[in-house]
Tab-separated table of C-alpha atoms and ligand atoms in Angstrom:
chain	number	residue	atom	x	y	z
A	27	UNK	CA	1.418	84.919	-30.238
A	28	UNK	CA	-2.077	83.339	-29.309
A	29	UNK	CA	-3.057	81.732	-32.576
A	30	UNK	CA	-6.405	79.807	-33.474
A	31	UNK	CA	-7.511	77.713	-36.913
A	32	UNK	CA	-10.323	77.639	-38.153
A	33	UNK	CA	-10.777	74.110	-40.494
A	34	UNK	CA	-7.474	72.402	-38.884
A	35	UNK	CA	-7.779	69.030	-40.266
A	36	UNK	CA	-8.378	70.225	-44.040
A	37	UNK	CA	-5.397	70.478	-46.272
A	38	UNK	CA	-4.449	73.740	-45.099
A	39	UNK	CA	-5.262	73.037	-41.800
A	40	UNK	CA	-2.610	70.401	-41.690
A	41	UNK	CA	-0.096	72.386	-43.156
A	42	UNK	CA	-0.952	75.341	-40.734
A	43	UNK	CA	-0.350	72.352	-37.937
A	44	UNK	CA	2.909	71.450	-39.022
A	45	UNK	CA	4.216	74.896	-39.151
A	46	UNK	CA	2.802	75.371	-35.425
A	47	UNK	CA	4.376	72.264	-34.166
A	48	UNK	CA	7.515	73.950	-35.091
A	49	UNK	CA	7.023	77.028	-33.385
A	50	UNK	CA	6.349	78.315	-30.286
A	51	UNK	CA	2.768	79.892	-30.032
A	52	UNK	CA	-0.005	80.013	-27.557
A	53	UNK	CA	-2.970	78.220	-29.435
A	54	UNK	CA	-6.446	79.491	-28.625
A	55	UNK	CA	-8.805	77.256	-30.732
A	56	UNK	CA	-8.928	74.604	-33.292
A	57	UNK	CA	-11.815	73.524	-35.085
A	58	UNK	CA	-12.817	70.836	-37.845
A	59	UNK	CA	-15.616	68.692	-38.978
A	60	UNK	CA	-16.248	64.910	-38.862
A	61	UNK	CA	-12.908	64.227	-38.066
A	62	UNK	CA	-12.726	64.663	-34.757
A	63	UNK	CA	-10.092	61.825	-33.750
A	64	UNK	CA	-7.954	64.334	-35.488
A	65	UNK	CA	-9.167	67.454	-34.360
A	66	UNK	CA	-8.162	66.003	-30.792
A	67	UNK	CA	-4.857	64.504	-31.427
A	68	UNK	CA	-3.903	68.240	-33.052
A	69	UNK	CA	-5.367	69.569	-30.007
A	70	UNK	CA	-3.480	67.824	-27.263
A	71	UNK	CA	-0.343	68.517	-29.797
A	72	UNK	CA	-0.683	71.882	-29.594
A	73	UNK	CA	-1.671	72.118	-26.344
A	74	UNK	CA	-4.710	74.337	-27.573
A	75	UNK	CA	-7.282	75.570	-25.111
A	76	UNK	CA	-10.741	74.662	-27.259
A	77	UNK	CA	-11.504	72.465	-29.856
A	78	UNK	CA	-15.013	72.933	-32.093
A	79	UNK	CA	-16.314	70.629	-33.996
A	80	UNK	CA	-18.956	71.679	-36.895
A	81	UNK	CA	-21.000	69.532	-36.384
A	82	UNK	CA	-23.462	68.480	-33.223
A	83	UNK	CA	-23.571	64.839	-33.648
A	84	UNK	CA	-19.519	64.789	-33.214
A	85	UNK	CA	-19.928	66.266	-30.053
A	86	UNK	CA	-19.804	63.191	-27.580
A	87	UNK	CA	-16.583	62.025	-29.518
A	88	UNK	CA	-15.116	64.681	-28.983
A	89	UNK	CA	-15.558	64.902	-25.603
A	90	UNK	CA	-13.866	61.458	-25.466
A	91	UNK	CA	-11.287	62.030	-27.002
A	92	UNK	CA	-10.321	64.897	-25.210
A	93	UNK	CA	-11.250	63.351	-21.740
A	94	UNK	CA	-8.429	64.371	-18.935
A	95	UNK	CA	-6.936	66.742	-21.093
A	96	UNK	CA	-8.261	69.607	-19.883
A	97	UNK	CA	-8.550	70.812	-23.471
A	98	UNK	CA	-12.339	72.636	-23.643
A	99	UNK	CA	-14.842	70.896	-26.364
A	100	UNK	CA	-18.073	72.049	-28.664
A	101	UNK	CA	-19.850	72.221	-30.982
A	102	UNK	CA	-21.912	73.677	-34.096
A	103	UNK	CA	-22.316	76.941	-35.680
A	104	UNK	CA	-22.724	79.179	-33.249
A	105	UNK	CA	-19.355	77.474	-31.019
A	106	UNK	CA	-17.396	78.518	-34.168
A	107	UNK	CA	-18.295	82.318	-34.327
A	108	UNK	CA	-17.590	81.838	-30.133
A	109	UNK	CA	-14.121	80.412	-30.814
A	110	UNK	CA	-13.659	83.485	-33.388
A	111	UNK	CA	-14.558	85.871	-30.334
A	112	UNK	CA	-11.683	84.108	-28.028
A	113	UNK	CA	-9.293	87.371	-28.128
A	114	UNK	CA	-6.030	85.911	-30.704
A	115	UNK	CA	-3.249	87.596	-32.225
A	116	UNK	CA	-3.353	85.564	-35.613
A	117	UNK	CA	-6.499	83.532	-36.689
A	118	UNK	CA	-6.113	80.834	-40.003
A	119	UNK	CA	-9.547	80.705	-41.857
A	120	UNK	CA	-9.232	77.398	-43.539
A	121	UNK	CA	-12.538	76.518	-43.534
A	122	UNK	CA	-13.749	75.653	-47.216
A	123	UNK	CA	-17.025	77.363	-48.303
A	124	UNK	CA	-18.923	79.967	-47.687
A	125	UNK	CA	-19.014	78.538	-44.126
A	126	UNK	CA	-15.461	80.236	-43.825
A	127	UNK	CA	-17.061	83.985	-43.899
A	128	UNK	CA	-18.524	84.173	-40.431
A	129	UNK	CA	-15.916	82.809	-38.564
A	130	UNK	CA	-13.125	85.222	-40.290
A	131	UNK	CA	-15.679	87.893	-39.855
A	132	UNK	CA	-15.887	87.982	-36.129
A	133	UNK	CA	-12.493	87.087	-35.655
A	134	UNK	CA	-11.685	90.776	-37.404
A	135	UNK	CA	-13.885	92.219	-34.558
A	136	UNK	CA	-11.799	91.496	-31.839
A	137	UNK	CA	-8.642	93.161	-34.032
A	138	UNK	CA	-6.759	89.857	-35.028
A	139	UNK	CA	-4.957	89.502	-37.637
A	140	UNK	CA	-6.662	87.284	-40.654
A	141	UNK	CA	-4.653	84.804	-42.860
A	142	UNK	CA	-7.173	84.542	-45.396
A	143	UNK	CA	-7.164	80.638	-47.459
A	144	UNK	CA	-11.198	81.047	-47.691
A	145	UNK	CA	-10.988	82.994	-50.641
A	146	UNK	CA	-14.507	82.237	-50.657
A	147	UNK	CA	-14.767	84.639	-48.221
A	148	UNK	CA	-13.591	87.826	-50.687
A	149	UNK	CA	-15.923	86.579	-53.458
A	150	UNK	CA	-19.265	86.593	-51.698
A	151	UNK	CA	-18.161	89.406	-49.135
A	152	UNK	CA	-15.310	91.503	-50.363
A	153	UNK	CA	-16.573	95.063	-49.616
A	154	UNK	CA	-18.088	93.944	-46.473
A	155	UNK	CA	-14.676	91.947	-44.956
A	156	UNK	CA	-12.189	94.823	-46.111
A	157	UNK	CA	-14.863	97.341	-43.990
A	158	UNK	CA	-14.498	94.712	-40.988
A	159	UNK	CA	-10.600	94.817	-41.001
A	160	UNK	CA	-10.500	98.792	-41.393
A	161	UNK	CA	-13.350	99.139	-38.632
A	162	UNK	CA	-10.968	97.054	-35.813
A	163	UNK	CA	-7.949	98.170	-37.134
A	164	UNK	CA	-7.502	94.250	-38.074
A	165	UNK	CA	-5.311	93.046	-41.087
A	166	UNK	CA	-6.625	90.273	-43.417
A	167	UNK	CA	-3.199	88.413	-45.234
A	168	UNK	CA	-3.821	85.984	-48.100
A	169	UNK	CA	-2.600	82.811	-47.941
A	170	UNK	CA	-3.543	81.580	-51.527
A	171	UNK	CA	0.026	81.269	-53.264
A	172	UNK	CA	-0.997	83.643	-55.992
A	173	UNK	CA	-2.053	86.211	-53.841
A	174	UNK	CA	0.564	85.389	-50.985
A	175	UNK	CA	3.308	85.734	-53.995
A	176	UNK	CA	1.303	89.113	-55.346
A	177	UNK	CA	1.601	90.801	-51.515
A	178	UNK	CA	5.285	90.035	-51.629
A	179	UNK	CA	5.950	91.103	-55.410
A	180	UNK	CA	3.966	94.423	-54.136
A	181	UNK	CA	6.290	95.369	-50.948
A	182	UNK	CA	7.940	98.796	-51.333
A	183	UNK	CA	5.646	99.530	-54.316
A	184	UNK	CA	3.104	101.934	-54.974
A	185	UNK	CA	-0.520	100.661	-56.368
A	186	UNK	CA	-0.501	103.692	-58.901
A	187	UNK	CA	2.696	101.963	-60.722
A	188	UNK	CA	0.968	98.431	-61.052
A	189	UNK	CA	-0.215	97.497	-64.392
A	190	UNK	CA	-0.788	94.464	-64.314
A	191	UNK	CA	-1.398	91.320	-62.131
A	192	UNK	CA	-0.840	88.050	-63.547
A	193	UNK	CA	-1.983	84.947	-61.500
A	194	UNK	CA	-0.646	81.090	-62.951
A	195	UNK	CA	-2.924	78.596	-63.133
A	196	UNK	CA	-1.781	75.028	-63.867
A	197	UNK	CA	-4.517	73.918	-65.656
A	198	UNK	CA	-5.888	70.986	-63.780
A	199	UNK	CA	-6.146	67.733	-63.916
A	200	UNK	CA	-7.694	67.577	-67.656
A	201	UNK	CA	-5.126	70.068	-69.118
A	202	UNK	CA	-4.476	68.379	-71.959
A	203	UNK	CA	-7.939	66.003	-72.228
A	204	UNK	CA	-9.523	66.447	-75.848
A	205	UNK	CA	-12.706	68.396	-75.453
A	206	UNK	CA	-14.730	65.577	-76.114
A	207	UNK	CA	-13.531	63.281	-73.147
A	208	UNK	CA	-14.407	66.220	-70.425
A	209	UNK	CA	-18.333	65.162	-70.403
A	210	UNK	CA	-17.508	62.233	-68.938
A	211	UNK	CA	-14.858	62.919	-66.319
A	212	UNK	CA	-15.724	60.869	-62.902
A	213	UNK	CA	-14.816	62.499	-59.873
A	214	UNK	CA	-12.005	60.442	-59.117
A	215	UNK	CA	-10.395	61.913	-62.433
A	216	UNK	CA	-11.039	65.449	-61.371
A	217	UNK	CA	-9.722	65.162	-58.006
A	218	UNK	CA	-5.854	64.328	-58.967
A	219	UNK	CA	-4.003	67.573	-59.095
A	220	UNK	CA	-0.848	67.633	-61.117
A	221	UNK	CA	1.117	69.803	-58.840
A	222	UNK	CA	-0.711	70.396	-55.562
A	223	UNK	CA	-2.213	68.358	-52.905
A	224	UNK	CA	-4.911	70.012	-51.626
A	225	UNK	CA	-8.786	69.167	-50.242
A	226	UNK	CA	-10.950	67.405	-52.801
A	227	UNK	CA	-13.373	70.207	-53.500
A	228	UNK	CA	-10.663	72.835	-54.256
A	229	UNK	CA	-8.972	69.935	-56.777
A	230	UNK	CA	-12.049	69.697	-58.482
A	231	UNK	CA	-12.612	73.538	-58.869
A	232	UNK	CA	-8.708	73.209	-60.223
A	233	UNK	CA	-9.699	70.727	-63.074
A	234	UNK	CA	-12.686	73.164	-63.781
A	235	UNK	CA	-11.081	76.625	-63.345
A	236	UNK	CA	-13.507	77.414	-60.882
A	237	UNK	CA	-10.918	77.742	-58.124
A	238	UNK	CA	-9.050	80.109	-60.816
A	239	UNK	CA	-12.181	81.972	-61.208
A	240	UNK	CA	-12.849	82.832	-57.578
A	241	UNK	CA	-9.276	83.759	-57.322
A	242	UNK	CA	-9.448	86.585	-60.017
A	243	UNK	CA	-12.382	87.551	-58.265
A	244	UNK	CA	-9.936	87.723	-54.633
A	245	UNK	CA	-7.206	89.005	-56.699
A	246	UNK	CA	-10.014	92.402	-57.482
A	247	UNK	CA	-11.230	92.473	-53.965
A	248	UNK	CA	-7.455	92.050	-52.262
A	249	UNK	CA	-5.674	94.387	-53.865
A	250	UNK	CA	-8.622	96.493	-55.380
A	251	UNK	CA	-7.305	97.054	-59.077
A	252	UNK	CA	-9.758	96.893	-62.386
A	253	UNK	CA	-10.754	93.746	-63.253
A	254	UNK	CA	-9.115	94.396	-66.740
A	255	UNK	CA	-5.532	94.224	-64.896
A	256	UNK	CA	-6.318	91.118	-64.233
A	257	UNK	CA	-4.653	88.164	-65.956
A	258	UNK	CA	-4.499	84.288	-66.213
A	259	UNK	CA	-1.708	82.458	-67.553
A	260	UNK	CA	-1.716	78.441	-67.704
A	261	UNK	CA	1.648	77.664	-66.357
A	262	UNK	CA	1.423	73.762	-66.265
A	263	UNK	CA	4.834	73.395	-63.797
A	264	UNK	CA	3.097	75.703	-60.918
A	265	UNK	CA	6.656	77.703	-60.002
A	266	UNK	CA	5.547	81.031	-60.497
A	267	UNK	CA	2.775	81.766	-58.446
A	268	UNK	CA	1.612	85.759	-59.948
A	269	UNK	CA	3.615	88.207	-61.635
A	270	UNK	CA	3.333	91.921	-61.089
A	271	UNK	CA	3.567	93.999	-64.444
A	272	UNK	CA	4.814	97.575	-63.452
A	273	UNK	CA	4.438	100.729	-65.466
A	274	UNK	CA	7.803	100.813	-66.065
A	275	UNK	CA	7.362	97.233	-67.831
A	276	UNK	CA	8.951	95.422	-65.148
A	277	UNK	CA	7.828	91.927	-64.210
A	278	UNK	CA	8.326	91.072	-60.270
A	279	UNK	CA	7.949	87.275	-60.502
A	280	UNK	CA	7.274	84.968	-57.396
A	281	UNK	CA	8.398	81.428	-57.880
A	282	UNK	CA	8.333	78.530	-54.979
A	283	UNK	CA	8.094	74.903	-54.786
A	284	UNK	CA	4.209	74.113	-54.855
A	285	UNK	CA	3.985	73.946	-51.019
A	286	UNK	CA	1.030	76.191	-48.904
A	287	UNK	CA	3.465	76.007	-46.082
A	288	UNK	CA	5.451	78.570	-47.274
A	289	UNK	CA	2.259	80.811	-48.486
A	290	UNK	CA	1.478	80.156	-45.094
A	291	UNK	CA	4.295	80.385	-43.434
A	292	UNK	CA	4.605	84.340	-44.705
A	293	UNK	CA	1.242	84.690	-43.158
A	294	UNK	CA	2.310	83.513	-40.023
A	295	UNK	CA	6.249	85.184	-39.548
A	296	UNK	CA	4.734	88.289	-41.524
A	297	UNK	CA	6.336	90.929	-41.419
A	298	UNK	CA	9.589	89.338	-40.988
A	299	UNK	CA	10.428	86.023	-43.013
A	300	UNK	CA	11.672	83.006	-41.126
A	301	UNK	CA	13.411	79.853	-42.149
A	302	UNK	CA	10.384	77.565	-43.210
A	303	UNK	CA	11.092	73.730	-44.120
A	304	UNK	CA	10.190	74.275	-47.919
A	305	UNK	CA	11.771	72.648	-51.015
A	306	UNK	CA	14.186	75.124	-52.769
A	307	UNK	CA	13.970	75.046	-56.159
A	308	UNK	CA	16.831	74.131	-58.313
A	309	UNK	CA	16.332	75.837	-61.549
A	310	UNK	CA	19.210	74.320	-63.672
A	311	UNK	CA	17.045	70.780	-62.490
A	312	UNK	CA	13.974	72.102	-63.738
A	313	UNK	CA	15.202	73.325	-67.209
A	314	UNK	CA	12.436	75.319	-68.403
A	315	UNK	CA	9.201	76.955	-67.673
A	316	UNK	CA	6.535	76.987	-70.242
A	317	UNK	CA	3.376	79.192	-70.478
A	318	UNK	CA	0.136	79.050	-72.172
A	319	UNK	CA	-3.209	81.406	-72.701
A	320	UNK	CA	-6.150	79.882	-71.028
A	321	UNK	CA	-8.093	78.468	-73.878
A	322	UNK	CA	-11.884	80.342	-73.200
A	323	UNK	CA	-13.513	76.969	-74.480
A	324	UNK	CA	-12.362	74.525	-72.224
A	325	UNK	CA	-12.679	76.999	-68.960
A	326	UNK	CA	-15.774	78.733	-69.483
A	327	UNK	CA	-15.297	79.480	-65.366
A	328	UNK	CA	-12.854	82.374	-66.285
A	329	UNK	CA	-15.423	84.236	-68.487
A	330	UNK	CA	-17.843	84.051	-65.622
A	331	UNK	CA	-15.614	85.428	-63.688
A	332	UNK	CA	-15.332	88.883	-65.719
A	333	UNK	CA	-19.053	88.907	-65.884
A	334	UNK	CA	-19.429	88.001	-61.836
A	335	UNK	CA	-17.158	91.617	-61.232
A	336	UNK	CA	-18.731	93.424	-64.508
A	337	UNK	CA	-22.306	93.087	-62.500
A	338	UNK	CA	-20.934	93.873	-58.951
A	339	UNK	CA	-23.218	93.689	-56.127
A	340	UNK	CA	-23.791	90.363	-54.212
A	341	UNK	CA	-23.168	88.495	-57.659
A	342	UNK	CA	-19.864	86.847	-55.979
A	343	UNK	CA	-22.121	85.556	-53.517
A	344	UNK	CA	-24.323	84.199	-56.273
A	345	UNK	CA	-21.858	82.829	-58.079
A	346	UNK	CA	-20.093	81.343	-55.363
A	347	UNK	CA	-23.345	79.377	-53.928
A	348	UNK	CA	-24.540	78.336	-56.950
A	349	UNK	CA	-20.998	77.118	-57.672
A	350	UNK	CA	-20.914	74.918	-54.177
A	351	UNK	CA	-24.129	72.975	-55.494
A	352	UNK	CA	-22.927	72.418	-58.784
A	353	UNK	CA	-19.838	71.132	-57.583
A	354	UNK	CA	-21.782	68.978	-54.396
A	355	UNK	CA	-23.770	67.541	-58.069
A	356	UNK	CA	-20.826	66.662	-59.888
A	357	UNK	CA	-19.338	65.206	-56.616
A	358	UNK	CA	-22.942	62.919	-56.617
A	359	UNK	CA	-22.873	61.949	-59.778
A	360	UNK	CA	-25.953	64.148	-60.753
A	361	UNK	CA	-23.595	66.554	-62.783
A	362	UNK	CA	-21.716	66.212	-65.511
A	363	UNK	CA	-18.464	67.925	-65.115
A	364	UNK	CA	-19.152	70.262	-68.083
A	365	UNK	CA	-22.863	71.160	-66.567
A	366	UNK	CA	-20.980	73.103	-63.495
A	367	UNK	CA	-20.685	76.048	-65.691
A	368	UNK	CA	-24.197	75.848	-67.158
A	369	UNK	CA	-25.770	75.633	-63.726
A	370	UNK	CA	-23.465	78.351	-62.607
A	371	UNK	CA	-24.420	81.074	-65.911
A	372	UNK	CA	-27.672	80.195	-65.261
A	373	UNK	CA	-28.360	81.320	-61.520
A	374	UNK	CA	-25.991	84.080	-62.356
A	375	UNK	CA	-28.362	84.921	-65.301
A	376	UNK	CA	-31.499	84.704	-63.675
A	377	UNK	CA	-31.000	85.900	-60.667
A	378	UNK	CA	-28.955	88.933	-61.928
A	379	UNK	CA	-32.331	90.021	-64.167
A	380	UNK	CA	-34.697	88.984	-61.605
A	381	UNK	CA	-33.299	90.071	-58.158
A	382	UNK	CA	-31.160	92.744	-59.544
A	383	UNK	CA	-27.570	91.544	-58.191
A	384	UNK	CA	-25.727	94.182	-59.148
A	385	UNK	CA	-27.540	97.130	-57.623
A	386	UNK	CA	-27.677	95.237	-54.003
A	387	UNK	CA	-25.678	96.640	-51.374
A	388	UNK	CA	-22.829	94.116	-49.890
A	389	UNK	CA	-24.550	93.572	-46.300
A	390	UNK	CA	-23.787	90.531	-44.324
A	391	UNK	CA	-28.124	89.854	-44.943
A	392	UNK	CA	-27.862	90.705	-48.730
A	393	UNK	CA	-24.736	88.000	-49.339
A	394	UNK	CA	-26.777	85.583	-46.502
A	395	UNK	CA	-30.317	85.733	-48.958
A	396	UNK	CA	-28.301	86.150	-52.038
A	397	UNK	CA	-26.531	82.680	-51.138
A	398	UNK	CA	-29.686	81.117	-49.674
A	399	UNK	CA	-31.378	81.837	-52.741
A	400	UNK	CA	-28.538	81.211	-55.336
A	401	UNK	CA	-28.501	77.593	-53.467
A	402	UNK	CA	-32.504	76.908	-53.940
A	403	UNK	CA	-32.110	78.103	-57.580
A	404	UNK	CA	-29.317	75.562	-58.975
A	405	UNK	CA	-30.562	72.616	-56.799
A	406	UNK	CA	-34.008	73.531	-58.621
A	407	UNK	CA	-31.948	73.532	-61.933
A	408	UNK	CA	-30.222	70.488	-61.143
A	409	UNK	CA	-33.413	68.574	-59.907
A	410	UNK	CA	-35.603	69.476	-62.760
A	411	UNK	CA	-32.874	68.051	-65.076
A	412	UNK	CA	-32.460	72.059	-66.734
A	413	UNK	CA	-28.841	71.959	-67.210
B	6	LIG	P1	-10.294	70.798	-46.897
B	6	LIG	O1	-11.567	70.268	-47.427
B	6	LIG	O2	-9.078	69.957	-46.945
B	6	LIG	O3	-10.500	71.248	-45.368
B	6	LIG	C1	-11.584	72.054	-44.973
B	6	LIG	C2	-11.626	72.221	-43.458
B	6	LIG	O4	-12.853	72.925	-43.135
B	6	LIG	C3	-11.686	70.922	-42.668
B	6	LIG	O5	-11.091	71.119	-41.417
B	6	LIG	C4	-13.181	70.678	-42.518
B	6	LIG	O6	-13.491	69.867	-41.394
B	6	LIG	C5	-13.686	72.079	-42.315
B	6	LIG	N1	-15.057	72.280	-42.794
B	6	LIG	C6	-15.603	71.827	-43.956
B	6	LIG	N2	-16.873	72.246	-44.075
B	6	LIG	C7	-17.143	72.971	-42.958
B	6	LIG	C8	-18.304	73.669	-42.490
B	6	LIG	N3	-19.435	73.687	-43.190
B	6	LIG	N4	-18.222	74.321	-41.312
B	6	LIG	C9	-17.084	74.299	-40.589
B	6	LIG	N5	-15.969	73.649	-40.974
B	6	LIG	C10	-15.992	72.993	-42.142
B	6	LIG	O7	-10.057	72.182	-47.646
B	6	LIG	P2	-8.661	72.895	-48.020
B	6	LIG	O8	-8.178	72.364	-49.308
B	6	LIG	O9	-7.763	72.911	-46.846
B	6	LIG	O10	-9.168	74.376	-48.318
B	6	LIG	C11	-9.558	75.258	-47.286
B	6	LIG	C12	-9.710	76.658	-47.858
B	6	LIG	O11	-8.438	77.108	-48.297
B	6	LIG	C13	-10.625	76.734	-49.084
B	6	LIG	O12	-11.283	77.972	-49.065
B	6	LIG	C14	-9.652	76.674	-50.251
B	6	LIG	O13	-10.162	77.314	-51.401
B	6	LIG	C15	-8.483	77.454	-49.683
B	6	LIG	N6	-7.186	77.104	-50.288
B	6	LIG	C16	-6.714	75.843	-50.189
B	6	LIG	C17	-5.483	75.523	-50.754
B	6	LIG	C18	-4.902	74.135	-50.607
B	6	LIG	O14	-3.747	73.935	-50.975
B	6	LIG	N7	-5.608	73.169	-50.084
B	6	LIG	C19	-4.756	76.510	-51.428
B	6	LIG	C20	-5.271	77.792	-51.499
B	6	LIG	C21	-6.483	78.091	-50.916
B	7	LIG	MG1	-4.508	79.409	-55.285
């Protein structure tokens, strides 16, 4: 298969990396950011025929480091959506951000198939990405573990008999904080994850329920069900992934060792499954499982959620951008970790009265103003000190 990854030395890149250096497949492109020591020594690992850098400045290293390897270099924005027109069978979009949508967007054009992690991607863009796929005749498969373990709880199963979809969250880093330590979280506290290691920005949105609150939001767009089938469940030892309730009252339950290679993995072998160098989990070792309702207080992320799908339109784009800036303030220090919320409700607010959110139609211009403005709006909130 000719494979490419887009954001190969994040989290998930590396994971997708490992998996490839295990198998057999003609890589196409690789791309990254800063770290382009990285991006290179993947490169000449893989053998891979381009490597893109995001940014201009990291150009000339690049170049360096790839020197006499015959592996192609570039850079910026536009090199990205060209790597996503190099003809591929499978494409990774790891990227994190909203940066993630055009890259996944062109690679659909030229009919490969998607393995979505940029679940940022289905919140600003749903209607627009699922169009993309069905116009090329190109699949998109998640590789979040809740919706990877969703997709497999759903093979051989028909829609109409789904009930329910329950996605696990483990509840972050401050889980079981007092409410009245969470003002003052640093950073450094909020990036720990209990259960996962993942990039710093998607640890964060864990500690927040952000990251569980864009993934209700995928969970609607993915498999297209009411948002009122939609449930979270803290489940603090991250083994079950999502549960499917069936109208029957069955419960199809995915479990796995926290571990995106094997959410990733399915992507990759899909349809078949293939051996994949996972932990396998030894349930008499791990005793118990224990399950608790999200309390509302402590993740107001969840209710914005519900209210992001209640008023439709570009709102996930809103919501998404103005989430990225609260989050870039918290990482600067100019945010306390219970603003995020507040900044978020607020551009949602606003901009759902004043621009009318909800009645915009899901165009790749709408989401691209929506987010520009969404942006301008909670930097303005965060500058003036209104949060
Ligand atoms: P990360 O921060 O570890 O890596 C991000 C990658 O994208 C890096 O290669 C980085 O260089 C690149 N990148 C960052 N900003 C960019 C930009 N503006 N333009 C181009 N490239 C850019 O992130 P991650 O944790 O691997 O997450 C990647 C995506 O996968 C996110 O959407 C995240 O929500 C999703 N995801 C991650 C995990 C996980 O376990 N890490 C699990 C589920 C879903
Ligand atoms: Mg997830």
């Amino acid at each position: 298969m000719r494979v490419s990854v887009f954001g190969s030395t994040g989290s998930i890149g590396e994971s997708t990396f490992d998996l490839l250096s295990r198998a057999n497949h003609d890589v196409v492109a690789l791309t990254g950011g800063a770290n382009v020591a990285r991006l290179a020594q993947q490169a000449i690992a893989l053998n891979a025929q381009l490597a893109v850098t995001a940014y201009d400045h990291c150009l000339p290293d690049l170049r360096a480091a790839l020197s006499g390897t015959g592996i192609e270099a570039a850079a910026g924005t536009q090199a990205l959506i060209e790597a996503a027109e190099r003809p591929a069978d499978w494409v990774m979009s790891a990227i994190v951000g909203a940066a993630g949508l055009a890259p996944g967007f062109r690679a659909l054009a030229q009919g490969a198939t998607l393995a979505l992690a940029n679940k940022e991607s289905l919140v600003t863009a749903g209607p627009l990405l699922l169009a993309q796929a069905a116009k090329y005749n190109a699949r998109i498969l998640p590789v979040d573990s809740e919706h990877s373990a969703v997709f497999q709880a759903l093979v051989g199963e028909d829609m109409a008999a789904v009930e329910r979809i329950v996605i696990t969250a483990s509840g972050g880093a401050f889980r079981d904080w007092p409410m009245s330590d969470l003002a003052h979280a640093t950073v450094a506290q909020a990036s720990s994850h209990p259960n996962w290691d993942m990039g710093q920005r998607i640890t964060i949105d864990s500690a927040s329920m952000f990251n569980k609150a864009l993934e209700v939001i995928e969970t609607r767009e993915f498999f297209q069900v009411d948002p009122k089938m939609i449930e979270v469940l803290v489940h603090p030892e991250s083994m079950i992934h999502a549960l499917v309730g069936f109208q029957d009252g069955a419960l199809m339950a995915h479990l796995g060792a926290p571990d995106m290679r094997h959410a990733i993995g399915y992507a990759l072998n899909w349809p078949q499954r293939a051996p994949l160098p996972v932990e396998r989990l030894d349930l008499v070792k791990l005793g118990q499982l224990t399950f608790q309702a999200p309390d509302p207080g402590r993740y107001p992320a969840l209710r914005l959620a519900y209210e992001v799908m209640e008023i439709g339109g570009t709102a996930g784009a809103a919501f998404n951008a103005a989430k990225e800036i609260a989050l870039d303030g918290f990482i600067a220090g100019d945010v306390g970790f219970l603003q995020m919320a507040g900044v978020v409700e607020t551009v949602l607010t606003e901009m759902s009265g004043r621009q009318g959110l909800g009645n915009a139609a899901v165009t790749l211009d709408n989401v691209t103003q929506t987010d520009t403005e969404a942006r301008a709006l909670a930097r303005a909130l965060i500058s003036t000190g209104r949060i």
